Tab-separated table of C-alpha atoms and ligand atoms in Angstrom:
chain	number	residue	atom	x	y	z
A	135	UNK	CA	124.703	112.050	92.631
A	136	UNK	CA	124.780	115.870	93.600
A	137	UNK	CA	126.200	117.991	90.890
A	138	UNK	CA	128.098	120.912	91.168
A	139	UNK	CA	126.035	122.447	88.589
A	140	UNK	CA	122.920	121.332	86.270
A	141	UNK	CA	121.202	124.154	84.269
A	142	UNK	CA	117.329	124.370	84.207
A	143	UNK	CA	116.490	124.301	80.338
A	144	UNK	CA	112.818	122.143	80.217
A	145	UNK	CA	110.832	125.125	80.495
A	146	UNK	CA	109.511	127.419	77.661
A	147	UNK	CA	112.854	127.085	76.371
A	148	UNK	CA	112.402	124.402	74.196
A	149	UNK	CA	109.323	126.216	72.301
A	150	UNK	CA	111.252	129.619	72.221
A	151	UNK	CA	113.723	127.714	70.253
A	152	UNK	CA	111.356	125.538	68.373
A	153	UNK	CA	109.879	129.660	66.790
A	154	UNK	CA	113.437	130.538	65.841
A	155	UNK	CA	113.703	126.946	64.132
A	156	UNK	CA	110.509	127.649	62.508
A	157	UNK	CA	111.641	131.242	61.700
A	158	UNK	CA	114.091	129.565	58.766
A	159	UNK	CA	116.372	132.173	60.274
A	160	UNK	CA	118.192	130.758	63.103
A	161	UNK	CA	121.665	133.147	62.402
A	162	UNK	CA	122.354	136.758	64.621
A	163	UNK	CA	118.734	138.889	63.732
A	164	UNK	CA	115.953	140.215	65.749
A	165	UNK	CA	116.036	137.838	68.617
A	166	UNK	CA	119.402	138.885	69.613
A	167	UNK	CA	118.665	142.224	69.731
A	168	UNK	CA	115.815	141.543	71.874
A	169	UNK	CA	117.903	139.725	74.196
A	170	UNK	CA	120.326	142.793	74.106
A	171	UNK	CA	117.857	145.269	75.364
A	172	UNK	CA	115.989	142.891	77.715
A	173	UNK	CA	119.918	142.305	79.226
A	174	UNK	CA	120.887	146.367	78.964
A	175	UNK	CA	117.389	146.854	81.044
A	176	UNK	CA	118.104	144.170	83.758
A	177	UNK	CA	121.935	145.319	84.613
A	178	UNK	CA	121.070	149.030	84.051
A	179	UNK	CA	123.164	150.441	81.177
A	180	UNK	CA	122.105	152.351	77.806
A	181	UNK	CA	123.713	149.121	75.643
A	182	UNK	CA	124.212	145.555	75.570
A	183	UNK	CA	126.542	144.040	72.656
A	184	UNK	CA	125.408	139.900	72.284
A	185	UNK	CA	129.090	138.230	71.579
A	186	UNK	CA	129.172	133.732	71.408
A	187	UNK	CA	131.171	133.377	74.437
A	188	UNK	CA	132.605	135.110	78.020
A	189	UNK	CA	135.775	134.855	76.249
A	190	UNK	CA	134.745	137.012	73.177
A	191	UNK	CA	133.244	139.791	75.189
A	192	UNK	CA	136.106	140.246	77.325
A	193	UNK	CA	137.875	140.163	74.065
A	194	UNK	CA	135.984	142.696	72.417
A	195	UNK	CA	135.698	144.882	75.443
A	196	UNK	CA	139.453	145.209	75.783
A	197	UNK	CA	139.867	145.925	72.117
A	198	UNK	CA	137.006	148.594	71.728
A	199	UNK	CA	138.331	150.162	74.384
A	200	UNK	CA	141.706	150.706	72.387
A	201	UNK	CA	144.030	147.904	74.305
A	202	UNK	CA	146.410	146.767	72.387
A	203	UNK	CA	150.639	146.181	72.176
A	204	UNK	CA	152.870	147.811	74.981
A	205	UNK	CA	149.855	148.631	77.289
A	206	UNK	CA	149.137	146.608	80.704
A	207	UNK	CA	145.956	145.968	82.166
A	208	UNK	CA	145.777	145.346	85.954
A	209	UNK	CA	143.884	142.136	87.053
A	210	UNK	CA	144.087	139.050	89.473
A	211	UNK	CA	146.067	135.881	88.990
A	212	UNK	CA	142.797	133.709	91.016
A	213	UNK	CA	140.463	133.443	88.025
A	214	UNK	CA	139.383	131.522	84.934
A	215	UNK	CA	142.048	131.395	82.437
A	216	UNK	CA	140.441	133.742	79.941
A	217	UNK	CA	140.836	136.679	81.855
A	218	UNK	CA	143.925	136.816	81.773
A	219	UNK	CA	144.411	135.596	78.251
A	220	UNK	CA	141.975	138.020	76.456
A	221	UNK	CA	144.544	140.718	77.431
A	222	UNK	CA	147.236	138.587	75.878
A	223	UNK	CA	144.724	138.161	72.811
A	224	UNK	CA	145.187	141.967	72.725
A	225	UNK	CA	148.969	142.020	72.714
A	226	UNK	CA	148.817	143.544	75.962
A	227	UNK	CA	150.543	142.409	79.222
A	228	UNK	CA	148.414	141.073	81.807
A	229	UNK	CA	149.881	142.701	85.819
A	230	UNK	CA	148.514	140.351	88.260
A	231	UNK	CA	148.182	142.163	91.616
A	232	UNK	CA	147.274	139.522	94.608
A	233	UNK	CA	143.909	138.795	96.173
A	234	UNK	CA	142.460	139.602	99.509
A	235	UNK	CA	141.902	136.957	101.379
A	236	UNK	CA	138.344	136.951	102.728
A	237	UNK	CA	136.444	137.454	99.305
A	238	UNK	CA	139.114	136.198	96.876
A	239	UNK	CA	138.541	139.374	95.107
A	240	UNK	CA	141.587	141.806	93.769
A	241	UNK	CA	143.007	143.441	96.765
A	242	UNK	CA	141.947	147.132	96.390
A	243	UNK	CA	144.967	148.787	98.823
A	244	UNK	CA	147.428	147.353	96.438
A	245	UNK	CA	146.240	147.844	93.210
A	246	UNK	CA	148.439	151.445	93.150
A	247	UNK	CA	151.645	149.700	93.942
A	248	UNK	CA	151.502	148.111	90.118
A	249	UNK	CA	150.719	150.989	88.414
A	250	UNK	CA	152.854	152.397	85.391
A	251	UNK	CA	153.351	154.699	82.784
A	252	UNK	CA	152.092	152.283	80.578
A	253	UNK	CA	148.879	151.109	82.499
A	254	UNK	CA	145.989	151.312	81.193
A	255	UNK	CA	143.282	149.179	82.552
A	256	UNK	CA	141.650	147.963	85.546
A	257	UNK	CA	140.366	144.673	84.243
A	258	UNK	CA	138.752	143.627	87.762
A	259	UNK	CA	136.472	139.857	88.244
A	260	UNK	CA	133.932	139.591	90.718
A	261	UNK	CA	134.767	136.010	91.182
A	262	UNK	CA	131.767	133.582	92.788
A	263	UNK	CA	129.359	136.015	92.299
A	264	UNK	CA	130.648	138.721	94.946
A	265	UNK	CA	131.457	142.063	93.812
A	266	UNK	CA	134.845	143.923	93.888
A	267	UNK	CA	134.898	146.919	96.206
A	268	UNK	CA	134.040	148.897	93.885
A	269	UNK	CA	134.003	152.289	95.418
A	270	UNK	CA	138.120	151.841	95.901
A	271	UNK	CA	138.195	150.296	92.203
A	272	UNK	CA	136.139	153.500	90.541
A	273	UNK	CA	138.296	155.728	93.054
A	274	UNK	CA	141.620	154.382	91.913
A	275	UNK	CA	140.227	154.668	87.825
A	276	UNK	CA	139.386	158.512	88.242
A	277	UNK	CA	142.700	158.727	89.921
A	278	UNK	CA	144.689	157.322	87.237
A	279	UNK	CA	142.316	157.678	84.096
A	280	UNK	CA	142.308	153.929	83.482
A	281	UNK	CA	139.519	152.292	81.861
A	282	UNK	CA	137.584	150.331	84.078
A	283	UNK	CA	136.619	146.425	82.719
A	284	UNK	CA	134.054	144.120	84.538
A	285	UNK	CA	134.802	140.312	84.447
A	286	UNK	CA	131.303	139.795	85.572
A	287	UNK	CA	131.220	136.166	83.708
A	288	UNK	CA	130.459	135.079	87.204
A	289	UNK	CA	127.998	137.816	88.473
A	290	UNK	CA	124.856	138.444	86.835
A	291	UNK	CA	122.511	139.970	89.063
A	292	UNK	CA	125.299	140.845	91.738
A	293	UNK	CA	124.668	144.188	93.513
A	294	UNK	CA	127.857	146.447	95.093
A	295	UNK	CA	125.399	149.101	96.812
A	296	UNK	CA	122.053	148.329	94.904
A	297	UNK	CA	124.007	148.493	91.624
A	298	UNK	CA	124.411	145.587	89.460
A	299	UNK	CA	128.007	144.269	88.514
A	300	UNK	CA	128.412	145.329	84.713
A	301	UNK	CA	127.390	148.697	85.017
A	302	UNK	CA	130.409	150.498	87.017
A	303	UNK	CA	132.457	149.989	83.675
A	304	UNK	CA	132.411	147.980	80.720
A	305	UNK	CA	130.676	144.770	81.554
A	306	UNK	CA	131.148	141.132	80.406
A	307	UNK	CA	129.387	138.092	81.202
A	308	UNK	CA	129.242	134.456	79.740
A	309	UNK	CA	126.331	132.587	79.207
A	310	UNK	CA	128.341	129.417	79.332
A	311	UNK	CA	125.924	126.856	80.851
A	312	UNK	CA	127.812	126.306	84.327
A	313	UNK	CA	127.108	130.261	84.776
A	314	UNK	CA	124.200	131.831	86.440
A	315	UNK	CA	121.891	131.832	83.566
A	316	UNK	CA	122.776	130.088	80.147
A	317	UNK	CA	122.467	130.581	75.931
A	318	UNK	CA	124.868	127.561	75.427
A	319	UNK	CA	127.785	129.393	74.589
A	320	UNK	CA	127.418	133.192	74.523
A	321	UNK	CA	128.641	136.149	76.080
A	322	UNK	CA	127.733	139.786	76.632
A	323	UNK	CA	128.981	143.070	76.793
A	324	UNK	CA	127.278	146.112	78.798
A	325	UNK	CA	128.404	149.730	78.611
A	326	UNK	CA	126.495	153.197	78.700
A	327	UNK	CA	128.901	154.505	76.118
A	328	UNK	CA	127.396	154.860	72.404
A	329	UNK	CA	130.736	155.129	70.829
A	330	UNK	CA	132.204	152.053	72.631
A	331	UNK	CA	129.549	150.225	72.284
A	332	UNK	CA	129.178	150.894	68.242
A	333	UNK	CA	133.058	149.947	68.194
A	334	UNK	CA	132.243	146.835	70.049
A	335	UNK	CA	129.486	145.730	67.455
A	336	UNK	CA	131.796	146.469	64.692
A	337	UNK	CA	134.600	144.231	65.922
A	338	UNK	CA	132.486	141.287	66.944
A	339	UNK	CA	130.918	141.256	62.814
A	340	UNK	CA	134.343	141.266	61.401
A	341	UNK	CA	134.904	144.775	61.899
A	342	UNK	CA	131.957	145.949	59.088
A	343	UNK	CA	128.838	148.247	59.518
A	344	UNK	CA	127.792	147.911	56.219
A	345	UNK	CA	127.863	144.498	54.509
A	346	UNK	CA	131.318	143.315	52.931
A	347	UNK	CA	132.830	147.212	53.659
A	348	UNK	CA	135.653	146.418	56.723
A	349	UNK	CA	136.442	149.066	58.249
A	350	UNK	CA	138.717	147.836	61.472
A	351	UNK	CA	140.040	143.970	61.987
A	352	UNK	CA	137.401	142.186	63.632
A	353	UNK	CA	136.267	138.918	63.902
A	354	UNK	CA	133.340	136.679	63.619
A	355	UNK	CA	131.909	136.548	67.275
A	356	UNK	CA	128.176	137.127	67.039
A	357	UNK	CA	125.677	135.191	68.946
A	358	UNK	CA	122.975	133.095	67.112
A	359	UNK	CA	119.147	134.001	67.776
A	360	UNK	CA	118.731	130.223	68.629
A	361	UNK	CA	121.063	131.338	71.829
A	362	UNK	CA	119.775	134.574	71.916
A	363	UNK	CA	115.942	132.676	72.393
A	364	UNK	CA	117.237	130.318	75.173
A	365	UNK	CA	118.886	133.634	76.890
A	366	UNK	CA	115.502	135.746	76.769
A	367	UNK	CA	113.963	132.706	79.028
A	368	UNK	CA	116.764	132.338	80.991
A	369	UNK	CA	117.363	136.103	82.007
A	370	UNK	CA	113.502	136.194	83.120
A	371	UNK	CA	114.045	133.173	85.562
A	372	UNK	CA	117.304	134.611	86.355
A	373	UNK	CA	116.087	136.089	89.639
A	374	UNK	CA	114.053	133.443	90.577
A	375	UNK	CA	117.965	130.853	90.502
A	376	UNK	CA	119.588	133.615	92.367
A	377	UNK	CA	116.973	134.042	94.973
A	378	UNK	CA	117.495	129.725	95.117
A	379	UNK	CA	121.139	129.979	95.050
A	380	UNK	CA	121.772	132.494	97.998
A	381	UNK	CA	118.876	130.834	99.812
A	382	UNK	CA	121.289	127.264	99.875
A	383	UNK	CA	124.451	128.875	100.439
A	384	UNK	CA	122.785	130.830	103.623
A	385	UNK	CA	121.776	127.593	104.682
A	386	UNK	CA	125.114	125.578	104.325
A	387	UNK	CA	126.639	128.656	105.973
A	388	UNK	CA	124.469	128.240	109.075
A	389	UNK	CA	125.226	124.485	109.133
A	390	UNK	CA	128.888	124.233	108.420
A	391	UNK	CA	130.048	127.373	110.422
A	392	UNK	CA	130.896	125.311	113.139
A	393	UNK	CA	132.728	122.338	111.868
A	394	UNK	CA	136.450	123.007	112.457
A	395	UNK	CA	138.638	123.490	109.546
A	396	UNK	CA	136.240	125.014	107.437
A	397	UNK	CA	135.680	127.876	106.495
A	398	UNK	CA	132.537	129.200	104.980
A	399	UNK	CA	132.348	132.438	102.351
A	400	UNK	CA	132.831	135.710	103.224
A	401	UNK	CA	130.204	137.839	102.102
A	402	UNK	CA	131.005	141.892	102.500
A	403	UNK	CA	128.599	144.338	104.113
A	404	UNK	CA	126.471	146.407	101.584
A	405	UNK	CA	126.921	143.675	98.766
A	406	UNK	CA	124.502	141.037	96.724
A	407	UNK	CA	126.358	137.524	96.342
A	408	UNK	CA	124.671	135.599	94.037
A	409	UNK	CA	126.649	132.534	95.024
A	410	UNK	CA	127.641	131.612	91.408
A	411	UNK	CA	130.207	129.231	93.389
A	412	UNK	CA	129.781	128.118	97.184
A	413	UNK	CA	133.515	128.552	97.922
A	414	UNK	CA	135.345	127.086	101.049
A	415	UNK	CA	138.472	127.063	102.342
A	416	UNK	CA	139.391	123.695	103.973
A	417	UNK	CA	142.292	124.880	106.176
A	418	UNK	CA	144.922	122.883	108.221
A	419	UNK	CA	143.035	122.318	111.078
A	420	UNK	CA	140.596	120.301	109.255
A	421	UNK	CA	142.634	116.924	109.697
A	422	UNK	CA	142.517	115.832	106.032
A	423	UNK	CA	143.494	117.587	103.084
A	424	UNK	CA	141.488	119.415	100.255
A	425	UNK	CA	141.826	116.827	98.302
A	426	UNK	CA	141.395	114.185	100.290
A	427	UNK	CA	138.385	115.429	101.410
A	428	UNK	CA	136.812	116.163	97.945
A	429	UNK	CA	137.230	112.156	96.980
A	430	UNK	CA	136.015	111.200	100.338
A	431	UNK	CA	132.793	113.714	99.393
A	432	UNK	CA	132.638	112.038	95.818
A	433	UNK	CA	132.011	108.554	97.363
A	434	UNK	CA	129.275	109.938	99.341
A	435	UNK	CA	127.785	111.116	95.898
A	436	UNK	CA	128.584	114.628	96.295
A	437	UNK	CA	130.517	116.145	93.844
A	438	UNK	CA	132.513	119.566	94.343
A	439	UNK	CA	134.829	121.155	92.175
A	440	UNK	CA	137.999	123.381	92.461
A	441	UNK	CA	138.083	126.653	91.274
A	442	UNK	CA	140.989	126.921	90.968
A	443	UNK	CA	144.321	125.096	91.130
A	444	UNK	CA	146.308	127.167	90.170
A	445	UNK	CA	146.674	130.777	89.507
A	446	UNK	CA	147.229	132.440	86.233
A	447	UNK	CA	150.575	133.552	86.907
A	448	UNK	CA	151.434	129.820	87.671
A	449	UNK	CA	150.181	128.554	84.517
A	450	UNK	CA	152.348	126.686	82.056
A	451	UNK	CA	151.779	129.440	79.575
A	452	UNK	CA	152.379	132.295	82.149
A	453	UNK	CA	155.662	130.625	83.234
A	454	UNK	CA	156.790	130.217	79.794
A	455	UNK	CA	155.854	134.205	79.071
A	456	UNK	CA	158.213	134.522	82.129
A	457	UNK	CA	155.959	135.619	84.837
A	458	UNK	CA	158.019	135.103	87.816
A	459	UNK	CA	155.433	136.731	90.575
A	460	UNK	CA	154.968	135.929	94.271
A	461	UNK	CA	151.509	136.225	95.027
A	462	UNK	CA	150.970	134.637	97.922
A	463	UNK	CA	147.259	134.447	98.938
A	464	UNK	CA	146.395	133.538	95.475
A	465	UNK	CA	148.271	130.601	95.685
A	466	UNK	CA	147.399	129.526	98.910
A	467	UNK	CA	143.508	129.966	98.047
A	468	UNK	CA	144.377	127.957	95.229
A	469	UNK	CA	145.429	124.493	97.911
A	470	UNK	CA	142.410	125.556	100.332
A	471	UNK	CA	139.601	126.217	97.812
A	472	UNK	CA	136.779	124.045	97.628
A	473	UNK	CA	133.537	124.273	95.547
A	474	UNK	CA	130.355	123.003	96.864
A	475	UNK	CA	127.067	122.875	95.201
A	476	UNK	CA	124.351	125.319	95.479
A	477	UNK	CA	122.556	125.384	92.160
A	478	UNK	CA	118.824	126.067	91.544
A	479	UNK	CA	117.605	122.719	90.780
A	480	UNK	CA	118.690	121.094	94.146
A	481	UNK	CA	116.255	120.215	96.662
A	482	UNK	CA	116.415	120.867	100.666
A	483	UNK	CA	116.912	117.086	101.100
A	484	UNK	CA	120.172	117.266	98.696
A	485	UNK	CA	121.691	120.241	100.788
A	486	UNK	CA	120.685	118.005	104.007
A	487	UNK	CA	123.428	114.915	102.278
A	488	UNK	CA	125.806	117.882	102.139
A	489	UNK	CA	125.888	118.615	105.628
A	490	UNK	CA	125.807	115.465	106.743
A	491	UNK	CA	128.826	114.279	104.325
A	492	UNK	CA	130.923	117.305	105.825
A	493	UNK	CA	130.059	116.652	108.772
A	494	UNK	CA	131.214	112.494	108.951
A	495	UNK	CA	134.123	112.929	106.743
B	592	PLP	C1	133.356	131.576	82.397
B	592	PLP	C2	134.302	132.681	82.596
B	592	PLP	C3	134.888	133.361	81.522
B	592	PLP	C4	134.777	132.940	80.085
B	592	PLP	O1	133.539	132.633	79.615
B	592	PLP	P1	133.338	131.612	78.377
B	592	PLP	O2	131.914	131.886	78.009
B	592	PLP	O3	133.564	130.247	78.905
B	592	PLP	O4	134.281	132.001	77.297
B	592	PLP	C5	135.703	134.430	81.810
B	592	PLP	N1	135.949	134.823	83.074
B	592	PLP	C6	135.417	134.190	84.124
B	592	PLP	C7	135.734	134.672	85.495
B	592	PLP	C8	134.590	133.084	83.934
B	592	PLP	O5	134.090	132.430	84.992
């Protein structure tokens, strides 16, 4: 069976652990912040705040930024649920603005059209791995003084221009272990500015600086060192699964580009995709349906995934907040898209069964 994802954890993880074990301190201390400057050093900003999931740090991003009742962050509907629900978490109102259709991404020339009085953040996700256009996105922030947020829960190591996703505004990644590099659970946060970043510490440790004096609400979101150990190995092979992951995806792009009905990922000029999903579209002309072709790929022991059904603004919850938005190329990505795997650990044989799956279904 070919996964869609299997994280690579039998190296010196297991004795990088074993010393925190041994440590008799296995809670938030010194290993964390060594993960936390090893991370701020690899994406390129002054600070790095360790948080125990993707979830938290977008979270904790939005709130340290000041986010909070009657303000509305812009974002797009085609993501993982928690984008769009860590602005709720805020009591802010999510404004979905539609994709474009080549790299899934928020749709830069109509990002203006949604803006309001009350907006106050671009909360942008560089979904699969591939970066936003992030010259438009930092050109439309300056216009409109709104704070700039980086779903980059999908994107570590990404590059927009030689510059690594996380460090055009605040940053957030998960370390969940489906992502490009794992703790378990975890999450980080990555932002050159000292007083955001202080804020950002203070919220995720229940709003204190000094023991059992609160100062603001927070909550209990720090990572572990056991995590923060497992995350130290993972960042240094980090490269090394990229390097894997674009190396398969160029290969199924060469191989599939010319069965009909399918089409491969777009990736933009002057960006680094770092393939965190191999992402299709399985159009009309393909003779069988997404779905139909997924199962048929399951019995030939491939497994794919799709991310993802449906958009936010489609969600039961949405719905019942009364979102009532046409987006249209969100929701058709969400009937064409189809995940296929490209992970680290797979061999060239493995990608070989992929091709040749696609190619007699
Ligand atoms: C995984 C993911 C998250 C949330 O991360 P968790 O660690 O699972 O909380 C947020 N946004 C995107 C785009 C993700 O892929």
């Amino acid at each position: 069976m070919i996964t869609i994802s299997a994280p690579l954890l039998e190296g010196n993880e297991i004795k990088a652990i074993g010393d925190v074990l041994k440590s008799g301190r296995p809670t938030q201390g010194p290993i964390v912040e060594e993960f936390e400057e090893a991370f701020a050093l690899f994406i390129g900003t002054e600070y790095a705040i360790a948080v125990n999931s993707g979830t938290a740090a977008l979270h904790v991003a939005l709130l340290a930024a000041g986010i909070g009742e009657g303000d509305e962050v812009i974002t797009t509907p085609f993501s993982f649920i928690a984008t769009g629900n860590a602005i709720l978490l805020c009591g802010a109102r999510p404004v979905f603005v539609d994709i474009d259709e080549n790299t899934f991404n928020i749709n830069p020339h109509i990002i203006e059209q949604k803006i309001t009085p009350r907006t106050r953040a671009l909360l942008v996700v560089h979904l699969f791995g591939q970066p936003c256009e992030m010259d438009k996105i930092t050109q439309i922030c300056q216009r409109h003084r709104l704070i700039l947020i980086e779903d980059a829960c999908q994107a570590h190591g990404a590059e927009y221009q030689d510059k690594k996703t996380g460090s055009f505004g605040i940053g957030c990644f998960s370390f969940y272990p489906t992502k490009n590099m794992t703790t378990g659970e975890g999450g980080m946060i990555t932002t050159d500015d000292k007083e955001l970043a202080d804020k950002a510490r203070m919220i995720r440790n229940r709003g204190q600086k000094e023991r059992y004096f609160h100062e603001i609400l927070g909550y209990n979101y720090r990572m572990a060192d056991i995590a923060a150990a497992l995350g130290i190995c993972q960042l240094k092979k980090l490269p090394e699964f990229n390097r894997k992951k674009i190396e398969h995806a160029e290969f199924l792009i060469r191989e599939i580009s010319h069965i009909e009905g399918l089409m491969p990922p777009f990736v933009a000029p002057d960006v680094k995709h770092v393939f965190h999903q191999f992402t299709i579209r399985v159009t009309e002309d393909f003779g069988i349906s997404r779905d139909e072709l997924k199962e048929k790929l399951k019995k030939r022991e491939v497994m794919t995934e799709i991310y993802y059904p449906l958009p936010l603004h489609k969600q039961p919850l949405y719905q019942k907040l009364g979102y009532d938005d046409n987006l249209p190329l969100s929701e058709k990505a969400a009937q064409e898209v189809l995940s296929l795997p490209v992970h680290p650990g797979l061999e060239q044989e493995d990608l070989k069964v992929i091709v040749r799956a696609l190619a007699n279904v």
